[in-house]
Amino acid sequence: MPVKRIAVLASGRGSNFQAVIDAIDRREIPASCCGLITDNPGAYSIERAEKAGVPVYIVDYAAYPTKEAYEQALCRVMEELSADLYILAGYMRILGSGIVKQFHGRLMNIHPALLPGFPGLHAQRQALGYGVKVSGCTVHFVDEGMDSGPVIVQACVPVEEEDEEETLSARILAMEHRCLPEAIRLFCEDRLMVEGRRVRILPGRTASPGNTRHTP
Ligand code: GAR
Protein backbone atom coordinates (compact mmCIF):
# COMPACT_ATOMS: atom_id res chain seq x y z
CA MET A 1 0.00 0.00 0.00
CA PRO A 2 1.52 3.36 -1.01
CA VAL A 3 2.46 5.54 1.92
CA LYS A 4 0.19 8.57 2.32
CA ARG A 5 1.46 12.12 2.74
CA ILE A 6 -0.02 13.87 5.72
CA ALA A 7 0.34 17.48 6.86
CA VAL A 8 -0.54 18.86 10.29
CA LEU A 9 -1.89 22.30 11.15
CA ALA A 10 -1.26 23.34 14.76
CA SER A 11 -1.36 26.69 16.54
CA GLY A 12 0.40 25.97 19.82
CA ARG A 13 1.84 23.29 22.08
CA GLY A 14 1.54 20.52 19.51
CA SER A 15 1.25 17.47 21.77
CA ASN A 16 -1.20 15.88 19.32
CA PHE A 17 1.21 16.59 16.46
CA GLN A 18 3.89 14.85 18.52
CA ALA A 19 1.63 11.84 19.09
CA VAL A 20 1.13 11.59 15.32
CA ILE A 21 4.80 11.77 14.39
CA ASP A 22 5.66 9.32 17.17
CA ALA A 23 3.07 6.86 15.80
CA ILE A 24 4.54 7.26 12.30
CA ASP A 25 8.02 6.60 13.74
CA ARG A 26 6.73 3.43 15.39
CA ARG A 27 5.28 2.45 11.98
CA GLU A 28 1.76 2.37 13.37
CA ILE A 29 0.59 4.74 10.61
CA PRO A 30 1.58 4.06 6.99
CA ALA A 31 2.30 7.71 6.25
CA SER A 32 5.00 10.31 6.03
CA CYS A 33 4.55 13.74 7.56
CA CYS A 34 5.33 16.25 4.82
CA GLY A 35 4.85 19.41 6.83
CA LEU A 36 3.75 21.27 9.91
CA ILE A 37 1.77 24.40 9.09
CA THR A 38 1.24 26.97 11.80
CA ASP A 39 -0.43 30.36 12.03
CA ASN A 40 1.66 31.21 15.09
CA PRO A 41 5.40 31.88 14.82
CA GLY A 42 5.74 31.28 18.58
CA ALA A 43 4.14 27.82 18.54
CA TYR A 44 6.02 25.12 20.45
CA SER A 45 4.97 22.69 17.73
CA ILE A 46 7.65 24.33 15.52
CA GLU A 47 10.38 23.05 17.84
CA ARG A 48 8.82 19.60 17.81
CA ALA A 49 8.80 19.59 14.00
CA GLU A 50 12.40 20.74 13.74
CA LYS A 51 13.48 18.02 16.15
CA ALA A 52 11.66 15.40 14.09
CA GLY A 53 12.94 16.72 10.75
CA VAL A 54 9.47 17.74 9.58
CA PRO A 55 9.45 20.84 7.31
CA VAL A 56 7.81 23.87 8.94
CA TYR A 57 5.57 26.35 7.12
CA ILE A 58 4.71 29.46 9.09
CA VAL A 59 1.72 31.39 7.76
CA ASP A 60 1.65 34.12 10.39
CA TYR A 61 -1.95 35.25 10.80
CA ALA A 62 -0.81 38.62 12.17
CA ALA A 63 1.20 39.35 9.02
CA TYR A 64 -1.86 39.52 6.75
CA PRO A 65 -4.21 42.48 6.48
CA THR A 66 -7.38 40.38 6.23
CA LYS A 67 -8.58 36.87 6.98
CA GLU A 68 -9.05 36.37 3.23
CA ALA A 69 -5.41 37.25 2.52
CA TYR A 70 -4.27 34.89 5.29
CA GLU A 71 -6.43 32.08 3.92
CA GLN A 72 -5.11 32.58 0.39
CA ALA A 73 -1.56 32.20 1.68
CA LEU A 74 -2.55 29.18 3.76
CA CYS A 75 -4.25 27.61 0.76
CA ARG A 76 -1.15 28.09 -1.38
CA VAL A 77 1.00 26.28 1.19
CA MET A 78 -1.54 23.47 1.46
CA GLU A 79 -1.65 23.10 -2.33
CA GLU A 80 2.15 23.07 -2.57
CA LEU A 81 2.35 20.28 -0.03
CA SER A 82 -0.21 18.25 -1.96
CA ALA A 83 -0.91 16.03 1.03
CA ASP A 84 -3.46 13.24 1.04
CA LEU A 85 -4.68 14.39 4.44
CA TYR A 86 -4.51 17.66 6.41
CA ILE A 87 -4.96 17.31 10.14
CA LEU A 88 -6.15 20.12 12.37
CA ALA A 89 -4.43 19.23 15.65
CA GLY A 90 -4.95 22.17 17.96
CA TYR A 91 -5.36 24.56 15.04
CA MET A 92 -7.33 27.30 16.73
CA ARG A 93 -8.92 29.06 13.76
CA ILE A 94 -12.04 28.29 11.81
CA LEU A 95 -11.15 27.47 8.21
CA GLY A 96 -13.00 29.46 5.58
CA SER A 97 -15.48 27.66 3.37
CA GLY A 98 -13.22 27.99 0.30
CA ILE A 99 -10.51 25.83 1.90
CA VAL A 100 -13.05 23.43 3.38
CA LYS A 101 -14.62 22.90 -0.05
CA GLN A 102 -11.30 22.59 -1.86
CA PHE A 103 -9.92 19.98 0.55
CA HIS A 104 -13.22 18.22 1.24
CA GLY A 105 -12.70 14.67 2.54
CA ARG A 106 -9.04 15.38 3.23
CA LEU A 107 -9.43 17.55 6.36
CA MET A 108 -9.60 16.01 9.82
CA ASN A 109 -10.00 17.74 13.19
CA ILE A 110 -9.62 16.68 16.81
CA HIS A 111 -11.91 18.22 19.39
CA PRO A 112 -11.70 17.80 23.19
CA ALA A 113 -15.35 16.84 23.80
CA LEU A 114 -17.91 14.30 22.72
CA LEU A 115 -19.46 16.11 19.77
CA PRO A 116 -22.07 17.30 19.07
CA GLY A 117 -21.79 18.41 22.70
CA PHE A 118 -19.62 21.40 23.51
CA PRO A 119 -18.27 22.56 20.14
CA GLY A 120 -16.04 25.61 19.85
CA LEU A 121 -13.56 26.99 22.32
CA HIS A 122 -13.02 25.82 25.93
CA ALA A 123 -14.87 22.56 25.39
CA GLN A 124 -13.57 21.10 28.67
CA ARG A 125 -14.75 24.18 30.61
CA GLN A 126 -18.13 23.94 28.89
CA ALA A 127 -18.43 20.26 29.85
CA LEU A 128 -17.59 20.96 33.51
CA GLY A 129 -19.97 23.91 33.57
CA TYR A 130 -22.78 21.74 32.22
CA GLY A 131 -22.11 19.08 34.83
CA VAL A 132 -21.70 16.06 32.56
CA LYS A 133 -20.36 12.86 34.14
CA VAL A 134 -18.42 11.72 31.08
CA SER A 135 -16.58 13.68 28.46
CA GLY A 136 -13.98 12.71 25.89
CA CYS A 137 -12.69 13.55 22.47
CA THR A 138 -13.84 13.34 18.88
CA VAL A 139 -11.93 13.03 15.62
CA HIS A 140 -14.05 14.08 12.67
CA PHE A 141 -13.90 15.15 9.05
CA VAL A 142 -14.23 18.89 8.64
CA ASP A 143 -17.27 20.41 7.00
CA GLU A 144 -18.36 24.02 6.79
CA GLY A 145 -19.91 24.12 10.25
CA MET A 146 -18.11 24.45 13.55
CA ASP A 147 -16.89 21.04 14.78
CA SER A 148 -19.82 19.49 12.93
CA GLY A 149 -18.41 17.08 10.33
CA PRO A 150 -18.86 13.28 10.24
CA VAL A 151 -17.38 11.51 13.28
CA ILE A 152 -14.51 9.09 12.72
CA VAL A 153 -13.42 8.11 16.24
CA GLN A 154 -14.71 9.01 19.69
CA ALA A 155 -13.67 7.90 23.14
CA CYS A 156 -14.83 8.91 26.59
CA VAL A 157 -13.23 9.63 29.93
CA PRO A 158 -14.97 10.06 33.30
CA VAL A 159 -15.46 13.46 34.87
CA GLU A 160 -14.29 13.09 38.47
CA GLU A 161 -15.82 14.90 41.47
CA GLU A 162 -12.71 16.94 42.13
CA ASP A 163 -12.03 17.83 38.47
CA GLU A 164 -11.10 21.31 37.41
CA GLU A 165 -10.56 22.42 33.83
CA GLU A 166 -6.88 21.51 33.99
CA THR A 167 -7.29 17.97 35.33
CA LEU A 168 -10.16 17.12 32.98
CA SER A 169 -8.22 18.57 30.02
CA ALA A 170 -5.20 16.42 30.87
CA ARG A 171 -7.33 13.26 31.05
CA ILE A 172 -8.97 14.07 27.71
CA LEU A 173 -5.63 14.96 26.12
CA ALA A 174 -4.18 11.54 26.98
CA MET A 175 -7.16 10.02 25.14
CA GLU A 176 -6.69 12.42 22.19
CA HIS A 177 -3.14 11.12 21.81
CA ARG A 178 -4.60 7.64 21.17
CA CYS A 179 -7.63 8.60 19.08
CA LEU A 180 -5.96 10.92 16.59
CA PRO A 181 -3.26 8.46 15.44
CA GLU A 182 -5.97 5.78 15.27
CA ALA A 183 -8.17 7.87 12.98
CA ILE A 184 -5.22 8.79 10.78
CA ARG A 185 -4.18 5.15 10.56
CA LEU A 186 -7.68 4.17 9.39
CA PHE A 187 -7.60 6.94 6.77
CA CYS A 188 -4.14 5.92 5.58
CA GLU A 189 -5.26 2.30 5.29
CA ASP A 190 -8.17 3.46 3.06
CA ARG A 191 -10.64 2.12 5.61
CA LEU A 192 -12.93 5.13 6.04
CA MET A 193 -16.07 5.36 3.94
CA VAL A 194 -18.32 8.37 4.44
CA GLU A 195 -22.03 7.76 3.93
CA GLY A 196 -23.90 10.95 4.71
CA ARG A 197 -23.15 11.70 8.35
CA ARG A 198 -21.84 8.21 9.09
CA VAL A 199 -18.25 7.16 8.66
CA ARG A 200 -18.09 3.43 8.08
CA ILE A 201 -14.91 1.70 9.19
CA LEU A 202 -13.98 -1.05 6.77
CA PRO A 203 -12.26 -4.15 8.11
CA GLY A 204 -8.49 -4.26 7.95
CA ARG A 205 -6.71 -6.74 5.74
CA THR A 206 -5.63 -8.86 8.71
CA ALA A 207 -8.70 -8.24 10.85
CA SER A 208 -10.90 -11.20 11.71
CA PRO A 209 -14.61 -10.87 12.63
CA GLY A 210 -14.99 -9.39 16.08
CA ASN A 211 -11.45 -8.14 15.96
CA THR A 212 -12.09 -4.82 14.23
CA ARG A 213 -11.20 -1.89 16.42
CA HIS A 214 -13.44 1.15 16.15
CA THR A 215 -11.90 3.04 19.00
CA PRO A 216 -8.41 2.72 20.44
C1 GAR B 1 -6.25 19.81 22.15
O1 GAR B 1 -6.93 19.51 23.34
C2 GAR B 1 -7.22 19.88 20.99
O2 GAR B 1 -8.25 18.94 21.05
C3 GAR B 1 -7.76 21.28 21.18
O3 GAR B 1 -6.64 22.05 21.50
C4 GAR B 1 -5.70 21.23 22.18
C5 GAR B 1 -4.38 21.34 21.48
O4 GAR B 1 -3.38 20.67 22.22
N1 GAR B 1 -8.42 21.76 19.98
C6 GAR B 1 -9.48 22.51 20.02
O5 GAR B 1 -10.01 22.88 21.05
C7 GAR B 1 -10.02 22.90 18.66
N2 GAR B 1 -11.36 23.35 18.77
P1 GAR B 1 -1.98 20.32 21.55
O6 GAR B 1 -1.49 21.61 20.88
O7 GAR B 1 -1.10 19.93 22.70
O8 GAR B 1 -2.21 19.22 20.57
mmCIF file of C-alpha atoms and ligand atoms in Angstrom:
data_model
loop_
_atom_site.group_PDB
_atom_site.id
_atom_site.type_symbol
_atom_site.label_atom_id
_atom_site.label_comp_id
_atom_site.label_asym_id
_atom_site.label_seq_id
_atom_site.Cartn_x
_atom_site.Cartn_y
_atom_site.Cartn_z
ATOM 1 C CA MET A 1 0.000 0.000 0.000
ATOM 2 C CA PRO A 2 1.515 3.360 -1.006
ATOM 3 C CA VAL A 3 2.457 5.540 1.924
ATOM 4 C CA LYS A 4 0.188 8.573 2.320
ATOM 5 C CA ARG A 5 1.459 12.121 2.738
ATOM 6 C CA ILE A 6 -0.020 13.875 5.722
ATOM 7 C CA ALA A 7 0.336 17.481 6.862
ATOM 8 C CA VAL A 8 -0.537 18.856 10.290
ATOM 9 C CA LEU A 9 -1.895 22.296 11.155
ATOM 10 C CA ALA A 10 -1.255 23.337 14.759
ATOM 11 C CA SER A 11 -1.360 26.688 16.545
ATOM 12 C CA GLY A 12 0.397 25.965 19.816
ATOM 13 C CA ARG A 13 1.842 23.289 22.081
ATOM 14 C CA GLY A 14 1.540 20.515 19.512
ATOM 15 C CA SER A 15 1.251 17.471 21.772
ATOM 16 C CA ASN A 16 -1.197 15.875 19.318
ATOM 17 C CA PHE A 17 1.206 16.590 16.456
ATOM 18 C CA GLN A 18 3.889 14.855 18.524
ATOM 19 C CA ALA A 19 1.626 11.840 19.091
ATOM 20 C CA VAL A 20 1.130 11.586 15.325
ATOM 21 C CA ILE A 21 4.803 11.771 14.392
ATOM 22 C CA ASP A 22 5.663 9.316 17.171
ATOM 23 C CA ALA A 23 3.070 6.861 15.801
ATOM 24 C CA ILE A 24 4.545 7.263 12.302
ATOM 25 C CA ASP A 25 8.020 6.601 13.740
ATOM 26 C CA ARG A 26 6.728 3.432 15.394
ATOM 27 C CA ARG A 27 5.280 2.454 11.981
ATOM 28 C CA GLU A 28 1.759 2.371 13.369
ATOM 29 C CA ILE A 29 0.589 4.740 10.613
ATOM 30 C CA PRO A 30 1.584 4.062 6.992
ATOM 31 C CA ALA A 31 2.298 7.712 6.248
ATOM 32 C CA SER A 32 4.996 10.313 6.028
ATOM 33 C CA CYS A 33 4.547 13.737 7.557
ATOM 34 C CA CYS A 34 5.329 16.254 4.824
ATOM 35 C CA GLY A 35 4.851 19.413 6.834
ATOM 36 C CA LEU A 36 3.754 21.270 9.913
ATOM 37 C CA ILE A 37 1.772 24.396 9.092
ATOM 38 C CA THR A 38 1.238 26.967 11.804
ATOM 39 C CA ASP A 39 -0.433 30.364 12.032
ATOM 40 C CA ASN A 40 1.657 31.213 15.094
ATOM 41 C CA PRO A 41 5.404 31.878 14.822
ATOM 42 C CA GLY A 42 5.744 31.283 18.582
ATOM 43 C CA ALA A 43 4.135 27.823 18.543
ATOM 44 C CA TYR A 44 6.021 25.123 20.448
ATOM 45 C CA SER A 45 4.970 22.692 17.728
ATOM 46 C CA ILE A 46 7.648 24.326 15.523
ATOM 47 C CA GLU A 47 10.381 23.046 17.842
ATOM 48 C CA ARG A 48 8.817 19.598 17.808
ATOM 49 C CA ALA A 49 8.799 19.591 13.995
ATOM 50 C CA GLU A 50 12.399 20.739 13.737
ATOM 51 C CA LYS A 51 13.483 18.022 16.152
ATOM 52 C CA ALA A 52 11.659 15.402 14.088
ATOM 53 C CA GLY A 53 12.940 16.718 10.750
ATOM 54 C CA VAL A 54 9.465 17.745 9.580
ATOM 55 C CA PRO A 55 9.448 20.835 7.307
ATOM 56 C CA VAL A 56 7.810 23.874 8.939
ATOM 57 C CA TYR A 57 5.569 26.346 7.115
ATOM 58 C CA ILE A 58 4.709 29.463 9.086
ATOM 59 C CA VAL A 59 1.725 31.388 7.764
ATOM 60 C CA ASP A 60 1.646 34.123 10.389
ATOM 61 C CA TYR A 61 -1.946 35.248 10.804
ATOM 62 C CA ALA A 62 -0.808 38.621 12.171
ATOM 63 C CA ALA A 63 1.201 39.352 9.023
ATOM 64 C CA TYR A 64 -1.861 39.521 6.752
ATOM 65 C CA PRO A 65 -4.213 42.480 6.478
ATOM 66 C CA THR A 66 -7.384 40.383 6.231
ATOM 67 C CA LYS A 67 -8.581 36.873 6.982
ATOM 68 C CA GLU A 68 -9.054 36.374 3.228
ATOM 69 C CA ALA A 69 -5.409 37.248 2.519
ATOM 70 C CA TYR A 70 -4.275 34.890 5.287
ATOM 71 C CA GLU A 71 -6.431 32.076 3.916
ATOM 72 C CA GLN A 72 -5.113 32.581 0.390
ATOM 73 C CA ALA A 73 -1.557 32.202 1.683
ATOM 74 C CA LEU A 74 -2.548 29.179 3.757
ATOM 75 C CA CYS A 75 -4.252 27.611 0.763
ATOM 76 C CA ARG A 76 -1.152 28.088 -1.383
ATOM 77 C CA VAL A 77 0.998 26.281 1.191
ATOM 78 C CA MET A 78 -1.540 23.472 1.457
ATOM 79 C CA GLU A 79 -1.651 23.104 -2.329
ATOM 80 C CA GLU A 80 2.147 23.067 -2.566
ATOM 81 C CA LEU A 81 2.349 20.277 -0.029
ATOM 82 C CA SER A 82 -0.210 18.248 -1.957
ATOM 83 C CA ALA A 83 -0.909 16.033 1.027
ATOM 84 C CA ASP A 84 -3.457 13.237 1.040
ATOM 85 C CA LEU A 85 -4.678 14.391 4.444
ATOM 86 C CA TYR A 86 -4.508 17.663 6.407
ATOM 87 C CA ILE A 87 -4.964 17.310 10.142
ATOM 88 C CA LEU A 88 -6.145 20.124 12.374
ATOM 89 C CA ALA A 89 -4.433 19.231 15.653
ATOM 90 C CA GLY A 90 -4.948 22.165 17.963
ATOM 91 C CA TYR A 91 -5.362 24.559 15.040
ATOM 92 C CA MET A 92 -7.326 27.298 16.731
ATOM 93 C CA ARG A 93 -8.919 29.063 13.756
ATOM 94 C CA ILE A 94 -12.038 28.289 11.809
ATOM 95 C CA LEU A 95 -11.153 27.466 8.214
ATOM 96 C CA GLY A 96 -12.998 29.460 5.583
ATOM 97 C CA SER A 97 -15.481 27.658 3.371
ATOM 98 C CA GLY A 98 -13.217 27.991 0.296
ATOM 99 C CA ILE A 99 -10.514 25.829 1.905
ATOM 100 C CA VAL A 100 -13.049 23.427 3.384
ATOM 101 C CA LYS A 101 -14.622 22.902 -0.052
ATOM 102 C CA GLN A 102 -11.298 22.593 -1.865
ATOM 103 C CA PHE A 103 -9.921 19.979 0.548
ATOM 104 C CA HIS A 104 -13.219 18.223 1.239
ATOM 105 C CA GLY A 105 -12.698 14.674 2.536
ATOM 106 C CA ARG A 106 -9.037 15.382 3.230
ATOM 107 C CA LEU A 107 -9.433 17.550 6.358
ATOM 108 C CA MET A 108 -9.601 16.010 9.824
ATOM 109 C CA ASN A 109 -9.999 17.743 13.195
ATOM 110 C CA ILE A 110 -9.622 16.681 16.806
ATOM 111 C CA HIS A 111 -11.907 18.224 19.389
ATOM 112 C CA PRO A 112 -11.700 17.796 23.187
ATOM 113 C CA ALA A 113 -15.346 16.845 23.803
ATOM 114 C CA LEU A 114 -17.909 14.301 22.720
ATOM 115 C CA LEU A 115 -19.456 16.106 19.773
ATOM 116 C CA PRO A 116 -22.070 17.295 19.071
ATOM 117 C CA GLY A 117 -21.788 18.414 22.696
ATOM 118 C CA PHE A 118 -19.617 21.399 23.509
ATOM 119 C CA PRO A 119 -18.266 22.558 20.139
ATOM 120 C CA GLY A 120 -16.044 25.611 19.850
ATOM 121 C CA LEU A 121 -13.561 26.988 22.322
ATOM 122 C CA HIS A 122 -13.018 25.823 25.931
ATOM 123 C CA ALA A 123 -14.868 22.557 25.393
ATOM 124 C CA GLN A 124 -13.570 21.097 28.667
ATOM 125 C CA ARG A 125 -14.748 24.179 30.606
ATOM 126 C CA GLN A 126 -18.127 23.940 28.887
ATOM 127 C CA ALA A 127 -18.427 20.263 29.848
ATOM 128 C CA LEU A 128 -17.586 20.956 33.507
ATOM 129 C CA GLY A 129 -19.966 23.907 33.568
ATOM 130 C CA TYR A 130 -22.779 21.735 32.222
ATOM 131 C CA GLY A 131 -22.109 19.078 34.832
ATOM 132 C CA VAL A 132 -21.703 16.057 32.558
ATOM 133 C CA LYS A 133 -20.355 12.862 34.141
ATOM 134 C CA VAL A 134 -18.425 11.723 31.085
ATOM 135 C CA SER A 135 -16.582 13.676 28.461
ATOM 136 C CA GLY A 136 -13.977 12.709 25.895
ATOM 137 C CA CYS A 137 -12.686 13.548 22.470
ATOM 138 C CA THR A 138 -13.843 13.339 18.878
ATOM 139 C CA VAL A 139 -11.927 13.034 15.623
ATOM 140 C CA HIS A 140 -14.045 14.076 12.671
ATOM 141 C CA PHE A 141 -13.902 15.147 9.054
ATOM 142 C CA VAL A 142 -14.230 18.886 8.640
ATOM 143 C CA ASP A 143 -17.272 20.413 7.003
ATOM 144 C CA GLU A 144 -18.356 24.025 6.787
ATOM 145 C CA GLY A 145 -19.910 24.124 10.250
ATOM 146 C CA MET A 146 -18.111 24.452 13.554
ATOM 147 C CA ASP A 147 -16.890 21.041 14.783
ATOM 148 C CA SER A 148 -19.817 19.490 12.928
ATOM 149 C CA GLY A 149 -18.412 17.084 10.326
ATOM 150 C CA PRO A 150 -18.859 13.282 10.243
ATOM 151 C CA VAL A 151 -17.382 11.509 13.275
ATOM 152 C CA ILE A 152 -14.506 9.087 12.724
ATOM 153 C CA VAL A 153 -13.416 8.105 16.240
ATOM 154 C CA GLN A 154 -14.712 9.008 19.695
ATOM 155 C CA ALA A 155 -13.672 7.901 23.144
ATOM 156 C CA CYS A 156 -14.828 8.911 26.595
ATOM 157 C CA VAL A 157 -13.234 9.628 29.934
ATOM 158 C CA PRO A 158 -14.967 10.063 33.305
ATOM 159 C CA VAL A 159 -15.462 13.460 34.868
ATOM 160 C CA GLU A 160 -14.286 13.092 38.474
ATOM 161 C CA GLU A 161 -15.825 14.896 41.474
ATOM 162 C CA GLU A 162 -12.709 16.938 42.133
ATOM 163 C CA ASP A 163 -12.032 17.833 38.473
ATOM 164 C CA GLU A 164 -11.103 21.311 37.408
ATOM 165 C CA GLU A 165 -10.555 22.416 33.828
ATOM 166 C CA GLU A 166 -6.880 21.512 33.989
ATOM 167 C CA THR A 167 -7.295 17.973 35.327
ATOM 168 C CA LEU A 168 -10.156 17.124 32.981
ATOM 169 C CA SER A 169 -8.224 18.568 30.025
ATOM 170 C CA ALA A 170 -5.200 16.419 30.865
ATOM 171 C CA ARG A 171 -7.332 13.257 31.053
ATOM 172 C CA ILE A 172 -8.971 14.071 27.714
ATOM 173 C CA LEU A 173 -5.632 14.963 26.123
ATOM 174 C CA ALA A 174 -4.182 11.539 26.975
ATOM 175 C CA MET A 175 -7.157 10.017 25.140
ATOM 176 C CA GLU A 176 -6.689 12.418 22.195
ATOM 177 C CA HIS A 177 -3.143 11.117 21.810
ATOM 178 C CA ARG A 178 -4.596 7.644 21.168
ATOM 179 C CA CYS A 179 -7.634 8.598 19.083
ATOM 180 C CA LEU A 180 -5.956 10.922 16.591
ATOM 181 C CA PRO A 181 -3.261 8.464 15.445
ATOM 182 C CA GLU A 182 -5.972 5.778 15.269
ATOM 183 C CA ALA A 183 -8.173 7.874 12.980
ATOM 184 C CA ILE A 184 -5.216 8.793 10.778
ATOM 185 C CA ARG A 185 -4.183 5.155 10.564
ATOM 186 C CA LEU A 186 -7.678 4.172 9.385
ATOM 187 C CA PHE A 187 -7.599 6.938 6.769
ATOM 188 C CA CYS A 188 -4.141 5.915 5.578
ATOM 189 C CA GLU A 189 -5.259 2.296 5.294
ATOM 190 C CA ASP A 190 -8.175 3.462 3.063
ATOM 191 C CA ARG A 191 -10.637 2.121 5.614
ATOM 192 C CA LEU A 192 -12.933 5.130 6.043
ATOM 193 C CA MET A 193 -16.069 5.363 3.945
ATOM 194 C CA VAL A 194 -18.320 8.373 4.444
ATOM 195 C CA GLU A 195 -22.032 7.758 3.928
ATOM 196 C CA GLY A 196 -23.896 10.953 4.714
ATOM 197 C CA ARG A 197 -23.150 11.699 8.351
ATOM 198 C CA ARG A 198 -21.840 8.208 9.092
ATOM 199 C CA VAL A 199 -18.253 7.158 8.664
ATOM 200 C CA ARG A 200 -18.093 3.429 8.080
ATOM 201 C CA ILE A 201 -14.914 1.701 9.187
ATOM 202 C CA LEU A 202 -13.981 -1.049 6.768
ATOM 203 C CA PRO A 203 -12.265 -4.148 8.112
ATOM 204 C CA GLY A 204 -8.494 -4.259 7.950
ATOM 205 C CA ARG A 205 -6.710 -6.741 5.743
ATOM 206 C CA THR A 206 -5.632 -8.862 8.711
ATOM 207 C CA ALA A 207 -8.704 -8.241 10.850
ATOM 208 C CA SER A 208 -10.903 -11.198 11.708
ATOM 209 C CA PRO A 209 -14.608 -10.872 12.625
ATOM 210 C CA GLY A 210 -14.991 -9.387 16.081
ATOM 211 C CA ASN A 211 -11.450 -8.142 15.964
ATOM 212 C CA THR A 212 -12.090 -4.825 14.227
ATOM 213 C CA ARG A 213 -11.200 -1.895 16.416
ATOM 214 C CA HIS A 214 -13.444 1.147 16.155
ATOM 215 C CA THR A 215 -11.897 3.043 19.003
ATOM 216 C CA PRO A 216 -8.406 2.722 20.445
HETATM 217 C C1 GAR B 1 -6.252 19.808 22.146
HETATM 218 O O1 GAR B 1 -6.934 19.514 23.339
HETATM 219 C C2 GAR B 1 -7.218 19.882 20.985
HETATM 220 O O2 GAR B 1 -8.254 18.944 21.055
HETATM 221 C C3 GAR B 1 -7.758 21.282 21.175
HETATM 222 O O3 GAR B 1 -6.636 22.047 21.504
HETATM 223 C C4 GAR B 1 -5.700 21.229 22.184
HETATM 224 C C5 GAR B 1 -4.376 21.340 21.479
HETATM 225 O O4 GAR B 1 -3.381 20.669 22.222
HETATM 226 N N1 GAR B 1 -8.416 21.756 19.981
HETATM 227 C C6 GAR B 1 -9.483 22.508 20.019
HETATM 228 O O5 GAR B 1 -10.011 22.884 21.053
HETATM 229 C C7 GAR B 1 -10.017 22.897 18.659
HETATM 230 N N2 GAR B 1 -11.361 23.345 18.770
HETATM 231 P P1 GAR B 1 -1.983 20.318 21.549
HETATM 232 O O6 GAR B 1 -1.493 21.606 20.880
HETATM 233 O O7 GAR B 1 -1.098 19.933 22.697
HETATM 234 O O8 GAR B 1 -2.208 19.219 20.569
#
